[in-house]
Amino acid sequence: MAINAILPKLKTENTIVFLPSLFSNEDKLILAPLQNLTNLFFRRTFSKYFPQCFDYALTPFISACSNSIKRSSPQFFDILPENNQGLIDCVPQIIGNNAEYILQTCKVIESLGYREVNINMGCPKKDIVSRGRGAGMLKNADLIKRITGSILNNTSLQVSLKVRLGVKENTDFEKLIPMLNSLPLKNICIHPRRAVDFYEGEVDLPKFEELVRKIRHTVIYNGDIFTLEDFSRLKQRFPFITHWMIGRGALRNPFLAGNIRGISYEKSVLLKPFIFDLEENFISNLKSNNEKLILGKMKEIMKYVCQGLETDNQKFLHSNSLEEINKFISEI
Ligand SMILES: Cc1cc2nc3c(=O)[nH]c(=O)nc-3n(C[C@H](O)[C@H](O)[C@H](O)COP(=O)(O)O)c2cc1C
């Protein structure tokens, strides 16, 4: 069936209904970066089925950890303008701890036509944090100043940050606020957990609220928006927040961003074509037709989809072939 026949008719002004989730004219929805998941193949499929549902996407991080950074390096494939034409707008994200490498990476990003770069100050992985990258940067105010200063002084890029509350304590980021308030940042996205929490446990909403009141930049809320009700509850609690970032929620329920905007979908009709299209796009991004890799990716995706459907993902997890997993997908 042609995709246009099953998609809701999207005439932007007419399809947006504000009341159900308290989503307002000024609210923005941003797709979160999920390394190896919300990259080009996902954004391509998502843009086809759910155009205009996210205002933009942050890309999974590009590592700035060598001094031989060229436009042709594989890490830029995901953000090359020719690959992103007609897709959801994106803002490249970088991770690193070396101001010189970061600047070189930013110069490539600038040369590709981007106007903003986001610095990852939230990645909780131990090997990254221990090297002072990702959330590890929250411990190094001088490095943050040096890196942001070097980007702002030597490129035309605006700088935004994606942070956590801290590494082991929930106060590392808080200590940086006076310094960050003095910088001309585009925005700060806060995932209100510590690095040691990874993605588990409750998000620390009281701390988030306390911090937002101290920050003079636009703050983006990010964390555990999985349902329309989650969004409405957060919007009621933080009516002053207008920027919302959604990650795992968009994988669990690809209809979520549209639903928040008041768009309704024939979910039972759309979900399977969407998943099969994701698979096709993933395959077309691969250099070789590696069944094991494709199977692994589909298992990862189905883990999230099953969470959204509140069904067991065991049969997907134990699938031994692409044929088998595709059969299970067609039965959801
Ligand atoms: C598998 C995975 C990969 C991630 N990759 C990135 C990344 O590349 N850059 C980043 O800033 N955050 C990354 N994150 C964190 C998410 O962007 C987001 O902050 C987190 O999932 C919380 O938001 P959510 O509850 O809406 O998913 C990742 C999270 C997961 C689960």
Short mmCIF file of C-alpha atoms and ligand atoms in Angstrom, two decimals:
data_model
loop_
_atom_site.label_atom_id
_atom_site.label_comp_id
_atom_site.label_asym_id
_atom_site.label_seq_id
_atom_site.Cartn_x
_atom_site.Cartn_y
_atom_site.Cartn_z
CA MET A 1 0.00 0.00 0.00
CA ALA A 2 1.29 3.50 -0.78
CA ILE A 3 2.48 5.24 2.36
CA ASN A 4 0.49 8.39 1.56
CA ALA A 5 -2.73 6.41 1.67
CA ILE A 6 -2.23 5.40 5.30
CA LEU A 7 -0.70 8.56 6.69
CA PRO A 8 -2.97 11.14 8.31
CA LYS A 9 -3.48 14.11 6.06
CA LEU A 10 -0.89 16.58 7.25
CA LYS A 11 -1.86 20.16 6.70
CA THR A 12 0.14 21.68 9.52
CA GLU A 13 -2.21 24.40 10.76
CA ASN A 14 -5.26 22.17 10.59
CA THR A 15 -3.91 19.01 12.19
CA ILE A 16 -2.46 20.54 15.33
CA VAL A 17 -4.92 20.44 18.20
CA PHE A 18 -3.53 21.99 21.33
CA LEU A 19 -5.62 20.84 24.24
CA PRO A 20 -5.14 17.09 24.80
CA SER A 21 -1.56 17.24 25.99
CA LEU A 22 -1.29 20.96 26.84
CA PHE A 23 1.10 21.33 23.91
CA SER A 24 1.12 25.00 22.97
CA ASN A 25 2.12 27.13 20.05
CA GLU A 26 5.46 27.93 21.61
CA ASP A 27 6.39 24.37 22.60
CA LYS A 28 9.13 22.61 20.65
CA LEU A 29 9.76 18.87 20.45
CA ILE A 30 13.28 17.66 19.84
CA LEU A 31 14.38 14.12 18.98
CA ALA A 32 17.12 13.01 21.38
CA PRO A 33 20.37 11.49 20.16
CA LEU A 34 20.60 7.73 20.71
CA GLN A 35 23.91 6.40 19.46
CA ASN A 36 23.43 3.81 16.68
CA LEU A 37 19.66 4.23 16.87
CA THR A 38 18.48 7.73 15.93
CA ASN A 39 21.02 8.07 13.18
CA LEU A 40 20.36 8.67 9.51
CA PHE A 41 18.44 5.46 8.83
CA PHE A 42 16.01 6.22 11.65
CA ARG A 43 15.62 9.91 10.84
CA ARG A 44 14.99 9.05 7.18
CA THR A 45 12.18 6.64 8.01
CA PHE A 46 10.78 8.82 10.77
CA SER A 47 10.67 11.88 8.52
CA LYS A 48 8.73 9.90 5.91
CA TYR A 49 6.03 8.63 8.28
CA PHE A 50 5.91 11.45 10.82
CA PRO A 51 6.93 14.66 9.07
CA GLN A 52 6.91 17.81 11.19
CA CYS A 53 6.38 15.90 14.43
CA PHE A 54 9.77 16.87 15.82
CA ASP A 55 11.04 20.41 15.36
CA TYR A 56 14.55 19.07 15.03
CA ALA A 57 16.86 16.24 16.08
CA LEU A 58 20.17 16.24 17.90
CA THR A 59 22.41 13.74 16.14
CA PRO A 60 24.16 10.95 18.04
CA PHE A 61 27.56 12.21 19.08
CA ILE A 62 30.48 12.62 16.71
CA SER A 63 33.73 11.85 18.45
CA ALA A 64 36.33 14.63 18.30
CA CYS A 65 39.27 12.57 19.41
CA SER A 66 41.89 12.75 16.71
CA ASN A 67 43.78 15.46 14.91
CA SER A 68 43.14 14.09 11.42
CA ILE A 69 39.58 15.30 11.08
CA LYS A 70 38.38 15.59 7.50
CA ARG A 71 35.01 16.11 5.86
CA SER A 72 35.36 12.66 4.30
CA SER A 73 35.81 10.95 7.70
CA PRO A 74 33.12 8.28 8.25
CA GLN A 75 31.88 10.00 11.42
CA PHE A 76 30.46 12.85 9.31
CA PHE A 77 28.39 10.55 7.08
CA ASP A 78 25.39 10.92 9.39
CA ILE A 79 25.31 14.70 9.05
CA LEU A 80 26.33 15.23 5.41
CA PRO A 81 23.78 17.67 3.93
CA GLU A 82 23.30 15.48 0.84
CA ASN A 83 22.20 12.62 3.10
CA ASN A 84 19.86 14.78 5.16
CA GLN A 85 17.97 16.58 2.40
CA GLY A 86 14.25 16.70 3.07
CA LEU A 87 14.66 15.08 6.48
CA ILE A 88 14.01 16.42 9.94
CA ASP A 89 16.45 19.30 10.62
CA CYS A 90 19.35 18.28 12.77
CA VAL A 91 21.93 19.77 15.06
CA PRO A 92 25.22 17.84 15.20
CA GLN A 93 26.45 16.75 18.59
CA ILE A 94 30.12 16.30 19.46
CA ILE A 95 31.92 14.60 22.31
CA GLY A 96 35.54 15.14 23.32
CA ASN A 97 37.91 16.68 25.84
CA ASN A 98 40.51 18.27 23.58
CA ALA A 99 39.78 21.87 22.59
CA GLU A 100 41.91 21.68 19.43
CA TYR A 101 40.28 18.48 18.09
CA ILE A 102 36.86 19.84 18.98
CA LEU A 103 37.56 23.05 17.09
CA GLN A 104 38.68 21.11 14.01
CA THR A 105 35.52 19.02 14.18
CA CYS A 106 33.41 22.16 14.55
CA LYS A 107 35.08 23.72 11.51
CA VAL A 108 33.99 20.73 9.43
CA ILE A 109 30.47 21.00 10.89
CA GLU A 110 30.43 24.71 10.02
CA SER A 111 31.66 23.98 6.48
CA LEU A 112 28.73 21.57 6.05
CA GLY A 113 26.36 24.49 6.57
CA TYR A 114 25.29 23.91 10.17
CA ARG A 115 24.70 26.87 12.46
CA GLU A 116 24.76 25.13 15.82
CA VAL A 117 26.79 22.46 17.54
CA ASN A 118 25.81 20.64 20.70
CA ILE A 119 28.40 19.50 23.24
CA ASN A 120 27.77 16.18 24.95
CA MET A 121 28.26 16.67 28.69
CA GLY A 122 26.01 13.82 29.70
CA CYS A 123 27.28 10.50 28.37
CA PRO A 124 27.48 8.24 31.45
CA LYS A 125 29.73 5.46 30.09
CA LYS A 126 32.56 4.77 32.51
CA ASP A 127 35.39 4.83 29.96
CA ILE A 128 34.09 8.14 28.60
CA VAL A 129 33.52 9.78 31.99
CA SER A 130 36.90 8.66 33.32
CA ARG A 131 38.59 10.44 30.40
CA GLY A 132 36.80 13.68 31.23
CA ARG A 133 34.46 13.43 28.24
CA GLY A 134 30.64 13.33 28.30
CA ALA A 135 29.41 13.69 31.88
CA GLY A 136 33.09 13.72 32.94
CA MET A 137 33.28 17.28 31.57
CA LEU A 138 30.95 18.45 34.33
CA LYS A 139 33.94 18.25 36.65
CA ASN A 140 36.08 20.56 34.56
CA ALA A 141 34.82 24.15 34.40
CA ASP A 142 38.06 25.42 32.84
CA LEU A 143 37.87 22.92 29.98
CA ILE A 144 34.24 23.83 29.28
CA LYS A 145 35.18 27.53 29.18
CA ARG A 146 38.12 26.83 26.89
CA ILE A 147 36.12 24.66 24.50
CA THR A 148 33.07 26.91 24.23
CA GLY A 149 35.32 29.99 23.92
CA SER A 150 37.34 28.37 21.16
CA ILE A 151 34.21 27.41 19.17
CA LEU A 152 32.53 30.79 19.65
CA ASN A 153 35.67 32.79 18.80
CA ASN A 154 36.76 30.75 15.79
CA THR A 155 33.56 29.65 14.06
CA SER A 156 30.14 31.12 13.39
CA LEU A 157 28.47 28.22 15.22
CA GLN A 158 26.14 28.70 18.14
CA VAL A 159 26.83 26.38 21.05
CA SER A 160 24.32 24.37 23.05
CA LEU A 161 24.96 21.83 25.81
CA LYS A 162 23.39 18.53 26.80
CA VAL A 163 24.06 17.77 30.46
CA ARG A 164 23.24 15.57 33.42
CA LEU A 165 23.04 16.69 37.04
CA GLY A 166 26.48 15.35 37.83
CA VAL A 167 28.69 12.28 37.93
CA LYS A 168 28.18 10.79 41.41
CA GLU A 169 26.57 13.82 43.05
CA ASN A 170 23.67 15.81 41.71
CA THR A 171 25.53 19.08 42.24
CA ASP A 172 28.34 19.05 39.62
CA PHE A 173 26.30 20.84 36.97
CA GLU A 174 24.81 23.25 39.51
CA LYS A 175 28.30 24.51 40.38
CA LEU A 176 28.86 25.43 36.73
CA ILE A 177 25.74 27.56 36.39
CA PRO A 178 27.26 30.98 37.27
CA MET A 179 30.03 30.39 34.69
CA LEU A 180 27.58 29.04 32.08
CA ASN A 181 25.27 32.01 32.65
CA SER A 182 28.09 34.29 31.53
CA LEU A 183 28.47 32.47 28.18
CA PRO A 184 26.30 33.21 25.12
CA LEU A 185 24.86 29.68 24.84
CA LYS A 186 21.93 28.76 22.59
CA ASN A 187 20.36 26.46 25.17
CA ILE A 188 21.07 23.81 27.79
CA CYS A 189 19.33 20.46 27.70
CA ILE A 190 19.11 18.79 31.11
CA HIS A 191 18.59 15.08 31.69
CA PRO A 192 17.96 15.16 35.44
CA ARG A 193 19.93 12.09 36.46
CA ARG A 194 23.52 11.56 37.58
CA ALA A 195 25.92 9.61 35.37
CA VAL A 196 25.96 6.74 37.88
CA ASP A 197 22.21 6.36 37.38
CA PHE A 198 22.61 5.74 33.64
CA TYR A 199 18.94 5.68 32.59
CA GLU A 200 17.53 4.03 35.70
CA GLY A 201 15.55 5.25 38.68
CA GLU A 202 13.36 8.31 38.96
CA VAL A 203 14.29 11.51 37.17
CA ASP A 204 15.12 14.13 39.80
CA LEU A 205 12.39 16.65 39.08
CA PRO A 206 12.79 18.73 42.27
CA LYS A 207 16.46 19.28 41.41
CA PHE A 208 15.57 20.09 37.80
CA GLU A 209 13.12 22.73 38.99
CA GLU A 210 15.69 24.23 41.35
CA LEU A 211 18.29 24.45 38.57
CA VAL A 212 16.01 25.91 35.92
CA ARG A 213 15.31 28.86 38.18
CA LYS A 214 19.03 29.66 38.29
CA ILE A 215 19.76 29.32 34.56
CA ARG A 216 19.43 32.32 32.29
CA HIS A 217 19.51 30.29 29.05
CA THR A 218 16.68 28.42 27.36
CA VAL A 219 16.38 25.07 29.13
CA ILE A 220 15.32 21.89 27.36
CA TYR A 221 13.78 19.18 29.53
CA ASN A 222 14.79 15.59 28.70
CA GLY A 223 13.91 12.34 30.43
CA ASP A 224 11.29 9.61 30.61
CA ILE A 225 8.63 11.12 28.36
CA PHE A 226 7.08 7.84 27.25
CA THR A 227 3.38 8.68 27.00
CA LEU A 228 1.06 11.58 26.33
CA GLU A 229 0.26 11.57 30.04
CA ASP A 230 3.97 11.89 30.93
CA PHE A 231 4.20 14.97 28.72
CA SER A 232 1.01 16.53 30.12
CA ARG A 233 2.10 15.92 33.70
CA LEU A 234 5.51 17.51 33.06
CA LYS A 235 4.00 20.43 31.16
CA GLN A 236 1.63 21.07 34.06
CA ARG A 237 4.44 20.92 36.56
CA PHE A 238 6.83 23.05 34.48
CA PRO A 239 4.62 25.42 32.47
CA PHE A 240 7.64 27.68 31.95
CA ILE A 241 9.48 24.99 29.95
CA THR A 242 8.82 25.18 26.21
CA HIS A 243 11.49 22.82 24.84
CA TRP A 244 11.08 19.06 25.28
CA MET A 245 13.45 16.34 24.17
CA ILE A 246 12.26 12.77 23.66
CA GLY A 247 14.54 9.77 23.09
CA ARG A 248 13.49 6.26 24.03
CA GLY A 249 9.84 7.35 23.96
CA ALA A 250 10.09 7.92 20.20
CA LEU A 251 11.41 4.38 19.69
CA ARG A 252 8.90 2.78 22.04
CA ASN A 253 6.07 4.69 20.46
CA PRO A 254 6.88 6.43 17.17
CA PHE A 255 3.43 8.06 17.28
CA LEU A 256 4.20 9.88 20.53
CA ALA A 257 5.50 13.20 19.17
CA GLY A 258 2.54 13.42 16.77
CA ASN A 259 0.11 12.49 19.54
CA ILE A 260 1.55 15.23 21.76
CA ARG A 261 0.80 17.65 18.92
CA GLY A 262 -2.74 16.36 18.76
CA ILE A 263 -2.36 14.22 15.64
CA SER A 264 -4.08 10.82 15.70
CA TYR A 265 -2.93 7.79 13.75
CA GLU A 266 -4.18 4.38 12.66
CA LYS A 267 -1.47 2.80 14.77
CA SER A 268 -2.28 -0.80 13.90
CA VAL A 269 -1.97 0.05 10.20
CA LEU A 270 1.15 2.19 10.38
CA LEU A 271 3.42 0.46 12.88
CA LYS A 272 4.49 -2.53 10.81
CA PRO A 273 5.27 -0.62 7.60
CA PHE A 274 7.24 1.83 9.73
CA ILE A 275 9.33 -0.97 11.29
CA PHE A 276 9.93 -2.72 7.97
CA ASP A 277 10.92 0.60 6.43
CA LEU A 278 13.38 1.16 9.30
CA GLU A 279 14.89 -2.22 8.50
CA GLU A 280 15.19 -1.39 4.81
CA ASN A 281 16.78 1.95 5.53
CA PHE A 282 19.20 0.36 7.96
CA ILE A 283 20.17 -2.24 5.36
CA SER A 284 20.63 0.38 2.66
CA ASN A 285 23.06 2.25 4.92
CA LEU A 286 25.26 -0.83 5.32
CA LYS A 287 28.24 -1.45 3.11
CA SER A 288 27.64 -5.20 3.03
CA ASN A 289 24.53 -7.26 3.57
CA ASN A 290 25.52 -8.57 7.02
CA GLU A 291 22.54 -10.57 8.33
CA LYS A 292 23.95 -10.78 11.87
CA LEU A 293 24.25 -7.01 12.08
CA ILE A 294 20.75 -6.45 10.72
CA LEU A 295 19.31 -9.04 13.09
CA GLY A 296 21.08 -7.37 16.04
CA LYS A 297 19.71 -3.97 15.04
CA MET A 298 16.15 -5.29 14.65
CA LYS A 299 16.34 -6.96 18.07
CA GLU A 300 17.46 -3.66 19.57
CA ILE A 301 14.63 -1.76 17.88
CA MET A 302 12.04 -4.39 18.81
CA LYS A 303 13.13 -4.20 22.46
CA TYR A 304 11.89 -0.60 22.49
CA VAL A 305 8.79 -1.28 20.38
CA CYS A 306 7.76 -4.14 22.70
CA GLN A 307 8.21 -1.87 25.73
CA GLY A 308 5.83 0.58 24.05
CA LEU A 309 3.32 -2.15 23.25
CA GLU A 310 3.77 -3.60 26.74
CA THR A 311 4.41 -7.03 25.24
CA ASP A 312 7.13 -9.55 25.88
CA ASN A 313 10.16 -9.18 23.61
CA GLN A 314 11.57 -12.67 24.28
CA LYS A 315 10.69 -14.14 20.89
CA PHE A 316 12.34 -11.20 19.15
CA LEU A 317 15.36 -11.48 21.41
CA HIS A 318 15.78 -15.16 20.61
CA SER A 319 15.19 -14.91 16.86
CA ASN A 320 17.93 -16.68 14.95
CA SER A 321 17.36 -15.31 11.49
CA LEU A 322 16.05 -12.25 9.75
CA GLU A 323 13.29 -14.33 8.26
CA GLU A 324 12.17 -15.38 11.72
CA ILE A 325 12.25 -11.89 13.22
CA ASN A 326 10.41 -10.48 10.19
CA LYS A 327 7.70 -13.10 10.67
CA PHE A 328 7.32 -12.06 14.33
CA ILE A 329 7.19 -8.39 13.34
CA SER A 330 4.42 -9.10 10.84
CA GLU A 331 2.45 -10.73 13.69
CA ILE A 332 2.56 -7.79 16.14
C1 LIG B 1 21.20 3.62 23.56
C2 LIG B 1 21.36 5.07 23.94
C3 LIG B 1 22.25 5.87 23.24
C4 LIG B 1 22.41 7.24 23.58
N1 LIG B 1 23.27 8.02 22.85
C5 LIG B 1 23.39 9.35 23.17
C6 LIG B 1 24.23 10.23 22.41
O1 LIG B 1 24.86 9.86 21.41
N2 LIG B 1 24.30 11.53 22.82
C7 LIG B 1 23.60 12.01 23.90
O2 LIG B 1 23.68 13.19 24.22
N3 LIG B 1 22.79 11.20 24.61
C8 LIG B 1 22.65 9.91 24.28
N4 LIG B 1 21.79 9.13 24.98
C9 LIG B 1 20.92 9.76 25.99
C10 LIG B 1 19.59 10.21 25.36
O3 LIG B 1 19.82 11.24 24.41
C11 LIG B 1 18.62 10.75 26.42
O4 LIG B 1 19.26 11.79 27.12
C12 LIG B 1 18.20 9.68 27.39
O5 LIG B 1 17.81 8.50 26.72
C13 LIG B 1 17.06 10.17 28.28
O6 LIG B 1 15.98 10.61 27.49
P1 LIG B 1 14.70 9.65 27.22
O7 LIG B 1 14.19 9.23 28.58
O8 LIG B 1 13.73 10.52 26.47
O9 LIG B 1 15.19 8.48 26.44
C14 LIG B 1 21.64 7.79 24.67
C15 LIG B 1 20.75 6.96 25.36
C16 LIG B 1 20.60 5.63 25.02
C17 LIG B 1 19.62 4.78 25.80
#
